[in-house]
């Protein structure tokens, strides 16, 4: 048994690597830059966790998924690997100072893209040996990626400041165009590419056409009564996730149902996550906030009550199913005018030109009054901006040197350049997002093989399905015989906790 396999078995309990893992590890261990595209649920994290255990120096992992960081740190420490830490907004100031004091003792450091901009942290990292710089969810660095984050564009300068260590960029969803853009943005065009097929052969694809929401509810209730399997139901609305969970809670008394979304108290979110992982919940009605880092192997059914805004998100969410290789199904529920909600979500992701102009004038006046420091929360409230919109504007203002380190810089006549440029950018980004939504809607309505059409933008071939392919080729729910392995653990703890959640008033907005 090789050293890699020994570590794999000792710390992760596996006797062999999954497709792509060993190839990527071998490449990064000899100092190569690597771009890895592996399907959701394929164990991408092992590609940098094992090098962190073996290499001299420290491995840095940049991830936007704060809960995933925390989970991976806990899991690694439970295996006996203690030299790991996550630094993000969850960490209190006193604890953060202690971590900074002991920074050089860690072999693996998880950081949010915002935290890596911290000057004190960067200065300390600059004096350490960084053996590998990992960018998880690397599609976020691409303007063509489905979750583009401006903060990721700053990583190129961070890498240079840290003495240009080898880079490992990982993602589960990247078209060839996005792959090229990732390498271009990092200015590392010679990265060794390890690209693996994204389709999972044990997942079957289906679309259920409904006339209205009532028919959606009937379908869900009937399906879950017939197939009482671990299920995730995805919603684009927090309020609707709560309402449907409450409905199913009483409609299906033999099944344990809960809701999950980013607007919930953190303790309630942890409760739901732990109960689902432990098999004490059967159905979770959730938004996209749920799923990242949920390595539950026996999820059999993924239902999309609302259609996602793009194919990439859909593929990632479907990838939560069937990680044990057994037969699992994805079903999208579609009713007339279902496109309206994702269109509203797209509208909410970009600022208006009027907001950009108002902010420009506000900053100009503040600069003239020599009041250059800004408070981000106050600005978001005053100009009715959500976090995504503010992030977009802030990056552009920093790009045009109107903002630096949360201070307003000299503006002069930059308005004539900045406002038209941002207006054009908003228009282009909006059209790109609409095109992605149309791609999703077209997939729902197309008549051919759903598997082939779904993965066509990402790969030239598809795998032979292990069970059923899709409802266009060979699948009918009446034929499905999933493994039903729900363990009923009717403890008072989960009943009491869930009753408390359902008794709370619905106080969240639709999106």
Coordinates of N, CA, C and O in Angstrom, one line a residue, residues 148 150 349-360 363 374 376 379-380 383-403 418 422 425-426 429:
X148 N -20.4 34.1 -10.0 CA -19.3 35.1 -10.1 C -19.2 36.0 -8.8 O -20.2 36.5 -8.4
X150 N -16.8 39.1 -7.2 CA -15.7 40.0 -7.5 C -14.5 39.8 -6.6 O -13.4 40.0 -7.0
X349 N -30.3 40.6 -8.1 CA -28.9 40.4 -7.9 C -28.0 41.5 -8.5 O -26.8 41.6 -8.2
X350 N -28.6 42.4 -9.2 CA -27.9 43.5 -9.8 C -28.4 44.9 -9.4 O -29.7 45.0 -9.3
X351 N -27.6 45.9 -9.1 CA -28.1 47.2 -8.8 C -28.7 47.9 -10.0 O -28.4 47.5 -11.1
X352 N -29.5 48.9 -9.8 CA -30.0 49.7 -10.9 C -29.0 50.8 -11.2 O -28.1 51.1 -10.4
X353 N -29.1 51.3 -12.4 CA -28.2 52.4 -12.8 C -28.4 53.7 -11.9 O -27.5 54.4 -11.5
X354 N -29.7 53.8 -11.5 CA -30.0 55.0 -10.6 C -29.3 54.8 -9.2 O -28.8 55.8 -8.7
X355 N -29.2 53.6 -8.7 CA -28.5 53.4 -7.5 C -27.0 53.7 -7.6 O -26.4 54.3 -6.7
X356 N -26.4 53.3 -8.7 CA -25.0 53.6 -9.0 C -24.8 55.1 -9.1 O -23.9 55.6 -8.4
X357 N -25.6 55.8 -9.8 CA -25.5 57.3 -9.9 C -25.7 58.0 -8.5 O -24.9 58.9 -8.2
X358 N -26.6 57.5 -7.8 CA -26.9 58.1 -6.4 C -25.7 57.9 -5.5 O -25.3 58.8 -4.8
X359 N -25.1 56.7 -5.6 CA -24.0 56.4 -4.7 C -22.8 57.3 -5.2 O -22.0 57.8 -4.3
X360 N -22.6 57.4 -6.5 CA -21.5 58.3 -7.0 C -21.6 59.7 -6.4 O -20.6 60.2 -5.9
X363 N -20.8 59.8 -2.7 CA -19.4 59.7 -2.4 C -18.7 61.0 -2.7 O -17.8 61.4 -2.0
X374 N -16.3 55.1 5.1 CA -17.6 54.7 4.8 C -18.0 53.5 5.8 O -17.2 52.8 6.2
X376 N -20.3 50.3 5.5 CA -21.0 49.5 4.5 C -22.4 49.2 4.8 O -23.3 49.3 4.0
X379 N -24.6 52.2 4.3 CA -24.8 52.5 2.8 C -25.8 51.5 2.3 O -26.7 51.9 1.5
X380 N -25.8 50.2 2.6 CA -26.7 49.3 2.1 C -28.1 49.6 2.5 O -29.1 49.5 1.7
X383 N -29.3 53.1 0.7 CA -29.5 53.0 -0.8 C -30.3 51.7 -1.2 O -30.4 51.4 -2.4
X384 N -30.9 51.0 -0.2 CA -31.7 49.9 -0.4 C -31.0 48.8 -1.3 O -31.5 48.3 -2.3
X385 N -29.8 48.5 -0.9 CA -28.9 47.5 -1.6 C -28.8 46.2 -0.8 O -28.6 46.3 0.5
X386 N -29.0 45.1 -1.4 CA -28.7 43.8 -0.7 C -27.2 43.6 -0.8 O -26.4 44.3 -1.5
X387 N -26.7 42.5 -0.1 CA -25.3 42.3 -0.1 C -24.7 42.0 -1.4 O -23.6 42.5 -1.8
X388 N -25.4 41.3 -2.3 CA -24.9 40.9 -3.6 C -24.7 42.2 -4.5 O -23.7 42.4 -5.2
X389 N -25.7 43.1 -4.4 CA -25.7 44.3 -5.2 C -24.5 45.2 -4.7 O -23.8 45.8 -5.5
X390 N -24.4 45.3 -3.4 CA -23.3 46.2 -2.8 C -22.0 45.6 -3.2 O -21.0 46.4 -3.6
X391 N -21.8 44.3 -3.2 CA -20.5 43.7 -3.5 C -20.2 44.1 -5.0 O -19.0 44.4 -5.3
X392 N -21.1 44.0 -5.9 CA -21.0 44.4 -7.3 C -20.5 45.8 -7.4 O -19.5 46.1 -8.1
X393 N -21.2 46.8 -6.8 CA -20.9 48.2 -6.9 C -19.5 48.5 -6.2 O -18.7 49.2 -6.8
X394 N -19.3 47.9 -5.1 CA -18.0 48.1 -4.4 C -16.8 47.7 -5.2 O -15.8 48.4 -5.3
X395 N -16.9 46.5 -5.8 CA -15.8 46.1 -6.7 C -15.5 47.1 -7.8 O -14.4 47.4 -8.1
X396 N -16.6 47.5 -8.5 CA -16.4 48.5 -9.6 C -15.8 49.8 -9.1 O -15.0 50.4 -9.8
X397 N -16.3 50.3 -7.9 CA -15.7 51.5 -7.4 C -14.3 51.4 -7.0 O -13.5 52.3 -7.2
X398 N -13.9 50.2 -6.5 CA -12.5 50.0 -6.2 C -11.7 49.9 -7.5 O -10.6 50.4 -7.6
X399 N -12.3 49.2 -8.5 CA -11.6 49.1 -9.8 C -11.3 50.5 -10.4 O -10.2 50.7 -11.0
X400 N -12.2 51.4 -10.3 CA -12.0 52.8 -10.8 C -11.4 53.7 -9.8 O -11.4 54.9 -10.0
X401 N -10.8 53.1 -8.7 CA -10.1 53.9 -7.7 C -10.9 55.0 -7.0 O -10.4 56.1 -6.7
X402 N -12.2 54.7 -6.9 CA -13.1 55.6 -6.1 C -13.2 55.2 -4.6 O -13.3 56.0 -3.7
X403 N -13.0 53.9 -4.4 CA -12.9 53.4 -3.1 C -11.6 52.6 -2.9 O -11.1 51.9 -3.8
X418 N -17.0 56.2 -15.4 CA -17.5 55.1 -14.5 C -19.0 54.7 -14.8 O -19.3 53.6 -15.0
X422 N -20.3 51.0 -16.0 CA -21.1 50.2 -15.1 C -22.4 49.9 -15.6 O -23.0 48.8 -15.5
X425 N -22.0 47.2 -18.1 CA -21.7 46.0 -17.4 C -23.0 45.3 -16.8 O -23.2 44.1 -16.9
X426 N -23.8 46.2 -16.2 CA -25.1 45.7 -15.6 C -26.0 45.1 -16.7 O -26.5 44.0 -16.6
X429 N -24.4 41.7 -17.9 CA -24.6 40.7 -16.9 C -26.0 40.2 -16.8 O -26.3 39.0 -16.7

